[in-house]
Amino acid sequence: MAIARYPGLVIDCPDPPALARFYGGLLSWEVSGDEGWAEIREGSTQCISFQRVEAFTPPQWPGQDVPQQMHLDVIVQDLDAAEPEVLALGATKAEYQPGETFRVFLDPAGHPFCLCVS
């Protein structure tokens, strides 16, 4: 017997609507919310939420003074084709790139996420 129907992920950030728009655009999910809490959804079973933290300190990649704590892996078919699209949404490419089958980017609030080939 499952305790829950599906998991949800909540990400701390300084501007929930802006980060929801970024990830909503990245994943083509619906965006909703307000200044304190926003979320993106794909149907009724997949949700990522964003909550405002006033004294938010972004993670430092690859350093561990402020650890990343979590990150998303976004599966894409072609890294070279996906890279300009995430940059246009507002991501920045991390200077440190530890692998060849994935690329590390920072979302507009500074959280690392990876584009990975399937």
Backbone as a chain_set.jsonl record, in Angstrom:
{"seq": "MAIARYPGLVIDCPDPPALARFYGGLLSWEVSGDEGWAEIREGSTQCISFQRVEAFTPPQWPGQDVPQQMHLDVIVQDLDAAEPEVLALGATKAEYQPGETFRVFLDPAGHPFCLCVS", "coords": {"N": [[0.838, -1.174, 0.0], [0.661, 2.15, -0.913], [1.743, 5.094, 0.692], [1.613, 7.692, -0.209], [0.397, 9.366, -3.159], [2.024, 10.622, -5.065], [5.29, 12.14, -5.231], [6.345, 15.44, -4.223], [8.378, 18.208, -4.976], [9.99, 20.826, -3.323], [11.469, 23.917, -3.762], [13.631, 26.249, -2.378], [13.865, 29.799, -2.843], [14.528, 33.213, -3.981], [12.545, 34.466, -5.532], [9.701, 33.198, -6.217], [7.649, 33.205, -8.411], [9.227, 33.891, -10.68], [11.154, 31.816, -10.801], [9.463, 29.644, -11.129], [8.38, 30.252, -13.65], [10.715, 29.973, -15.17], [11.408, 27.161, -14.865], [8.946, 26.095, -15.656], [8.917, 26.871, -18.348], [11.197, 25.472, -19.21], [10.409, 22.785, -18.899], [7.96, 22.712, -20.146], [5.597, 22.873, -18.587], [2.588, 23.708, -16.749], [2.231, 26.853, -15.088], [1.662, 28.331, -11.907], [0.679, 30.435, -9.1], [1.906, 32.746, -6.548], [3.604, 35.6, -5.084], [4.761, 34.473, -2.776], [4.685, 31.714, -3.026], [4.919, 29.43, -5.603], [4.175, 27.186, -8.319], [4.82, 24.481, -10.608], [3.167, 22.316, -12.849], [2.581, 19.128, -14.326], [0.052, 17.738, -15.567], [-1.881, 15.966, -13.124], [-0.216, 14.645, -11.404], [2.49, 15.314, -11.24], [4.597, 17.63, -9.766], [6.398, 20.576, -9.04], [7.365, 22.793, -6.599], [7.925, 26.204, -5.513], [9.269, 28.15, -3.003], [9.308, 31.271, -1.279], [12.199, 32.563, 0.202], [13.458, 34.849, 2.265], [16.125, 35.524, 3.079], [17.696, 34.184, 1.219], [20.443, 32.264, 0.139], [22.253, 31.502, -2.616], [23.291, 28.25, -3.842], [26.745, 27.204, -4.139], [28.501, 26.247, -6.86], [31.254, 24.477, -8.076], [31.879, 24.345, -5.42], [31.636, 23.701, -1.829], [30.993, 25.381, 0.242], [28.51, 26.587, 0.384], [26.423, 24.233, -0.009], [24.892, 22.441, -2.791], [22.634, 20.912, -2.15], [20.391, 19.77, -3.477], [19.596, 18.783, -6.848], [18.253, 19.043, -10.168], [18.029, 16.669, -12.771], [17.646, 17.003, -16.108], [16.401, 15.337, -18.769], [17.451, 15.23, -22.085], [17.413, 15.019, -25.697], [19.493, 15.974, -27.276], [22.349, 17.56, -26.41], [23.684, 19.806, -27.505], [21.649, 21.079, -28.94], [19.799, 21.64, -26.928], [21.117, 23.335, -25.144], [21.278, 26.213, -26.028], [18.583, 26.8, -25.765], [17.968, 26.571, -22.984], [19.618, 28.556, -22.041], [18.427, 30.783, -23.206], [16.109, 30.864, -21.721], [17.012, 31.837, -19.347], [18.968, 30.586, -17.86], [22.368, 30.035, -16.738], [25.467, 28.827, -17.927], [27.433, 26.66, -16.054], [30.767, 27.274, -15.01], [32.498, 25.182, -14.268], [32.597, 21.998, -15.566], [32.046, 18.762, -15.074], [31.736, 16.414, -16.611], [31.117, 14.561, -19.726], [28.778, 13.61, -20.838], [26.761, 15.082, -19.877], [25.651, 18.395, -18.957], [26.251, 21.102, -16.78], [24.224, 23.609, -15.446], [23.099, 26.768, -14.104], [20.174, 27.769, -12.507], [17.973, 30.71, -12.621], [18.0, 31.473, -9.903], [20.33, 30.47, -8.961], [20.549, 27.723, -8.41], [22.078, 24.621, -9.16], [21.52, 22.633, -12.087], [21.25, 19.826, -14.299], [21.602, 19.14, -17.752], [21.045, 16.184, -19.366], [21.899, 13.494, -21.532], [19.749, 10.999, -22.835]], "CA": [[0.0, 0.0, 0.0], [1.431, 3.39, -0.975], [1.334, 6.136, 1.627], [1.321, 8.899, -0.985], [0.161, 9.128, -4.581], [3.172, 11.091, -5.829], [6.123, 13.065, -4.469], [6.469, 16.816, -4.672], [9.663, 18.809, -4.658], [9.885, 22.25, -3.011], [12.774, 24.552, -3.909], [13.748, 27.594, -1.811], [14.378, 30.776, -3.809], [14.134, 34.574, -3.633], [11.443, 34.939, -6.364], [8.996, 32.002, -6.684], [7.06, 33.252, -9.758], [10.27, 33.906, -11.714], [11.752, 30.495, -10.928], [8.421, 28.779, -11.693], [8.335, 30.515, -15.092], [11.913, 29.379, -15.766], [11.265, 25.707, -14.955], [7.774, 25.819, -16.477], [9.369, 26.974, -19.729], [12.148, 24.401, -19.472], [9.725, 21.494, -18.957], [6.647, 22.895, -20.786], [4.576, 22.584, -17.58], [1.754, 24.85, -16.37], [2.751, 27.666, -13.988], [0.68, 29.065, -11.108], [1.188, 30.849, -7.8], [2.023, 34.16, -6.225], [4.939, 36.041, -4.649], [5.312, 33.645, -1.701], [4.666, 30.288, -3.365], [4.503, 29.159, -6.976], [4.427, 25.796, -8.671], [4.618, 24.034, -11.981], [2.522, 20.999, -12.859], [2.369, 18.38, -15.551], [-1.081, 16.902, -15.185], [-2.234, 15.999, -11.7], [0.674, 13.819, -10.591], [3.864, 15.794, -11.161], [4.585, 19.016, -9.306], [7.568, 21.173, -8.391], [6.948, 24.049, -5.983], [8.985, 27.164, -5.22], [8.852, 28.981, -1.875], [10.145, 32.443, -1.028], [13.074, 32.631, 1.367], [13.955, 36.228, 2.243], [17.587, 35.59, 3.193], [18.186, 33.089, 0.391], [21.826, 32.266, -0.329], [22.319, 30.463, -3.644], [24.369, 27.264, -3.722], [27.979, 27.489, -4.876], [28.923, 25.08, -7.64], [31.212, 23.164, -7.45], [32.298, 24.434, -4.023], [30.728, 23.173, -0.822], [30.739, 26.344, 1.311], [27.049, 26.592, 0.391], [26.2, 23.062, -0.866], [23.736, 22.487, -3.678], [21.549, 20.265, -1.419], [19.627, 18.99, -4.444], [19.593, 19.328, -8.195], [17.432, 18.329, -11.128], [18.582, 16.191, -14.027], [16.643, 17.137, -17.164], [16.823, 14.471, -19.87], [17.252, 15.806, -23.414], [17.926, 14.17, -26.767], [20.691, 16.537, -27.881], [22.891, 18.609, -25.542], [24.002, 21.01, -28.273], [20.398, 21.749, -29.297], [19.107, 22.081, -25.712], [21.862, 24.386, -24.437], [20.833, 27.587, -26.279], [17.208, 26.973, -25.302], [17.943, 26.86, -21.545], [20.244, 29.87, -21.867], [17.421, 31.783, -23.569], [15.141, 30.922, -20.62], [17.6, 32.564, -18.226], [20.011, 29.809, -17.187], [23.757, 30.302, -17.092], [26.26, 27.602, -17.952], [28.446, 26.643, -14.998], [32.142, 27.247, -15.514], [33.029, 23.837, -14.04], [31.839, 20.94, -16.226], [32.773, 17.556, -14.69], [31.504, 15.235, -17.442], [30.915, 14.781, -21.158], [27.439, 13.184, -21.235], [25.816, 16.004, -19.248], [26.166, 19.756, -18.769], [25.742, 21.738, -15.567], [23.757, 24.98, -15.59], [22.531, 27.369, -12.905], [18.905, 28.428, -12.789], [18.063, 32.134, -12.281], [18.254, 31.683, -8.47], [21.643, 29.928, -8.649], [20.548, 26.271, -8.186], [22.588, 23.839, -10.277], [20.742, 21.552, -12.677], [22.001, 19.233, -15.383], [21.009, 18.579, -18.95], [21.651, 14.865, -19.557], [21.379, 12.763, -22.679], [19.134, 9.726, -22.431]], "C": [[0.886, 1.24, 0.0], [0.867, 4.398, 0.017], [0.904, 7.382, 0.866], [1.12, 8.527, -2.445], [1.35, 9.532, -5.435], [3.994, 12.034, -4.957], [6.038, 14.471, -5.046], [7.827, 17.337, -4.232], [9.429, 20.292, -4.414], [11.286, 22.842, -3.023], [12.714, 25.951, -3.303], [14.326, 28.54, -2.861], [13.943, 32.175, -3.387], [12.882, 35.061, -4.372], [10.684, 33.742, -6.957], [8.368, 32.113, -8.076], [8.111, 33.204, -10.872], [10.875, 32.522, -11.904], [10.739, 29.494, -11.481], [8.314, 29.0, -13.2], [9.532, 29.892, -15.796], [11.726, 27.873, -15.947], [10.019, 25.301, -15.738], [8.113, 25.878, -17.956], [10.3, 25.844, -20.114], [11.439, 23.071, -19.707], [8.389, 21.532, -19.705], [5.516, 22.468, -19.854], [3.806, 23.864, -17.278], [2.301, 25.528, -15.119], [1.596, 28.333, -13.254], [1.342, 29.525, -9.82], [1.244, 32.348, -7.636], [3.426, 34.448, -5.704], [5.573, 35.14, -3.591], [5.456, 32.179, -2.046], [4.18, 30.146, -4.794], [4.793, 27.698, -7.274], [4.246, 25.587, -10.159], [4.056, 22.626, -11.906], [2.466, 20.445, -14.274], [1.265, 17.387, -15.21], [-1.351, 17.012, -13.694], [-1.244, 15.249, -10.82], [2.106, 14.321, -10.478], [3.861, 17.279, -10.831], [5.942, 19.382, -8.716], [7.105, 22.527, -7.878], [8.161, 24.892, -5.63], [8.488, 28.06, -4.097], [9.851, 30.099, -1.639], [10.914, 32.277, 0.27], [13.75, 33.991, 1.303], [15.477, 36.314, 2.255], [18.237, 34.462, 2.391], [19.636, 33.302, -0.022], [21.942, 31.166, -1.372], [23.456, 29.483, -3.397], [25.593, 27.722, -4.508], [28.422, 26.206, -5.564], [30.283, 25.349, -8.234], [31.619, 23.175, -5.972], [31.247, 23.916, -3.059], [30.541, 24.115, 0.36], [29.235, 26.543, 1.491], [26.656, 25.448, -0.547], [24.911, 23.165, -1.677], [22.506, 21.833, -3.059], [20.657, 19.404, -2.295], [19.88, 19.582, -5.815], [18.705, 18.469, -9.074], [18.287, 17.88, -12.297], [17.456, 16.24, -15.046], [17.158, 16.36, -18.368], [16.456, 15.121, -21.204], [17.819, 14.848, -24.457], [19.269, 14.651, -27.288], [21.178, 17.71, -27.022], [23.128, 19.912, -26.305], [22.738, 21.78, -28.665], [19.707, 22.327, -28.065], [19.805, 23.258, -25.035], [21.387, 25.804, -24.764], [19.404, 27.841, -25.809], [17.162, 27.286, -23.812], [18.622, 28.192, -21.251], [19.249, 30.98, -22.181], [16.351, 31.924, -22.481], [15.693, 31.667, -19.409], [18.639, 31.797, -17.442], [21.384, 30.36, -17.558], [24.511, 28.98, -17.043], [27.334, 27.699, -16.872], [29.832, 26.572, -15.619], [32.738, 25.847, -15.399], [32.091, 22.801, -14.648], [32.556, 19.606, -15.993], [32.584, 16.352, -15.602], [31.303, 15.599, -18.895], [29.519, 14.397, -21.624], [26.354, 14.035, -20.577], [26.474, 17.363, -19.141], [25.482, 20.371, -17.569], [25.412, 23.197, -15.866], [23.275, 25.473, -14.238], [21.223, 28.033, -13.293], [18.998, 29.891, -12.364], [18.291, 32.433, -10.804], [19.585, 31.075, -8.041], [21.687, 28.436, -8.351], [21.16, 25.551, -9.391], [21.532, 22.859, -10.78], [21.529, 21.052, -13.881], [21.097, 18.905, -16.567], [21.771, 17.285, -19.213], [21.068, 14.224, -20.799], [20.853, 11.411, -22.214], [19.826, 8.561, -23.066]], "O": [[1.777, 1.358, 0.841], [-0.349, 4.532, 0.156], [-0.056, 8.05, 1.25], [1.612, 7.498, -2.908], [1.659, 8.865, -6.423], [3.456, 12.659, -4.043], [5.701, 14.657, -6.216], [8.349, 16.918, -3.198], [8.748, 20.95, -5.201], [12.188, 22.323, -2.365], [11.852, 26.751, -3.667], [15.168, 28.145, -3.668], [13.077, 32.314, -2.523], [12.214, 35.978, -3.893], [10.983, 33.315, -8.072], [8.534, 31.19, -8.874], [7.904, 32.547, -11.893], [11.09, 32.092, -13.037], [11.114, 28.588, -12.224], [8.173, 28.037, -13.954], [9.395, 29.345, -16.891], [11.87, 27.362, -17.058], [10.028, 24.274, -16.415], [7.658, 25.04, -18.735], [10.209, 25.311, -21.22], [11.814, 22.314, -20.603], [7.752, 20.493, -19.879], [4.586, 21.782, -20.277], [4.299, 24.966, -17.517], [2.778, 24.861, -14.201], [0.663, 28.839, -13.878], [2.434, 29.069, -9.48], [0.72, 33.113, -8.446], [4.332, 33.63, -5.866], [6.799, 35.05, -3.516], [6.256, 31.471, -1.434], [3.135, 30.689, -5.153], [5.564, 27.052, -6.565], [3.621, 26.382, -10.861], [4.414, 21.842, -11.026], [2.328, 21.172, -15.258], [1.521, 16.328, -14.635], [-1.076, 18.043, -13.081], [-1.414, 15.217, -9.602], [2.871, 13.785, -9.676], [3.22, 18.082, -11.509], [6.552, 18.598, -7.989], [6.525, 23.316, -8.624], [9.27, 24.382, -5.469], [7.42, 28.662, -4.205], [11.061, 29.918, -1.775], [10.355, 31.9, 1.3], [14.529, 34.256, 0.388], [16.055, 37.104, 1.509], [19.213, 33.86, 2.836], [20.012, 34.383, -0.476], [21.746, 29.996, -1.043], [24.474, 29.846, -2.807], [25.483, 28.529, -5.431], [28.684, 25.199, -4.906], [30.458, 26.392, -8.862], [31.692, 22.119, -5.345], [30.093, 23.717, -3.439], [29.99, 23.709, 1.383], [28.747, 26.654, 2.616], [26.56, 25.657, -1.757], [23.974, 23.873, -1.306], [21.394, 22.198, -3.439], [20.204, 18.357, -1.833], [20.318, 20.726, -5.943], [18.439, 17.309, -8.761], [19.161, 18.613, -12.759], [16.426, 15.591, -14.867], [18.211, 16.677, -18.921], [15.309, 15.511, -21.426], [18.615, 13.968, -24.13], [20.1, 13.841, -27.699], [20.499, 18.732, -26.921], [22.811, 20.993, -25.809], [22.759, 23.01, -28.716], [19.093, 23.391, -28.145], [19.144, 24.091, -24.415], [21.108, 26.556, -23.83], [19.051, 28.976, -25.489], [16.408, 28.165, -23.395], [18.239, 28.885, -20.308], [19.227, 32.004, -21.499], [15.753, 32.99, -22.337], [14.93, 32.085, -18.538], [19.151, 32.307, -16.445], [21.539, 31.058, -18.56], [24.221, 28.12, -16.211], [28.054, 28.694, -16.786], [30.042, 25.896, -16.626], [33.405, 25.376, -16.321], [30.917, 22.735, -14.282], [33.569, 19.336, -16.639], [33.235, 15.331, -15.377], [31.313, 16.773, -19.265], [29.104, 14.815, -22.705], [25.165, 13.74, -20.707], [27.697, 17.482, -19.222], [24.283, 20.187, -17.361], [26.211, 23.922, -16.457], [23.065, 24.676, -13.324], [21.157, 28.767, -14.278], [20.015, 30.287, -11.793], [18.729, 33.533, -10.467], [19.939, 31.156, -6.864], [22.763, 27.913, -8.062], [20.795, 25.845, -10.53], [20.747, 22.322, -9.998], [22.373, 21.767, -14.42], [19.967, 18.449, -16.393], [23.001, 17.287, -19.275], [19.883, 14.387, -21.092], [21.422, 10.768, -21.332], [19.441, 7.415, -22.836]]}, "num_chains": 1, "name": "protein.A"}
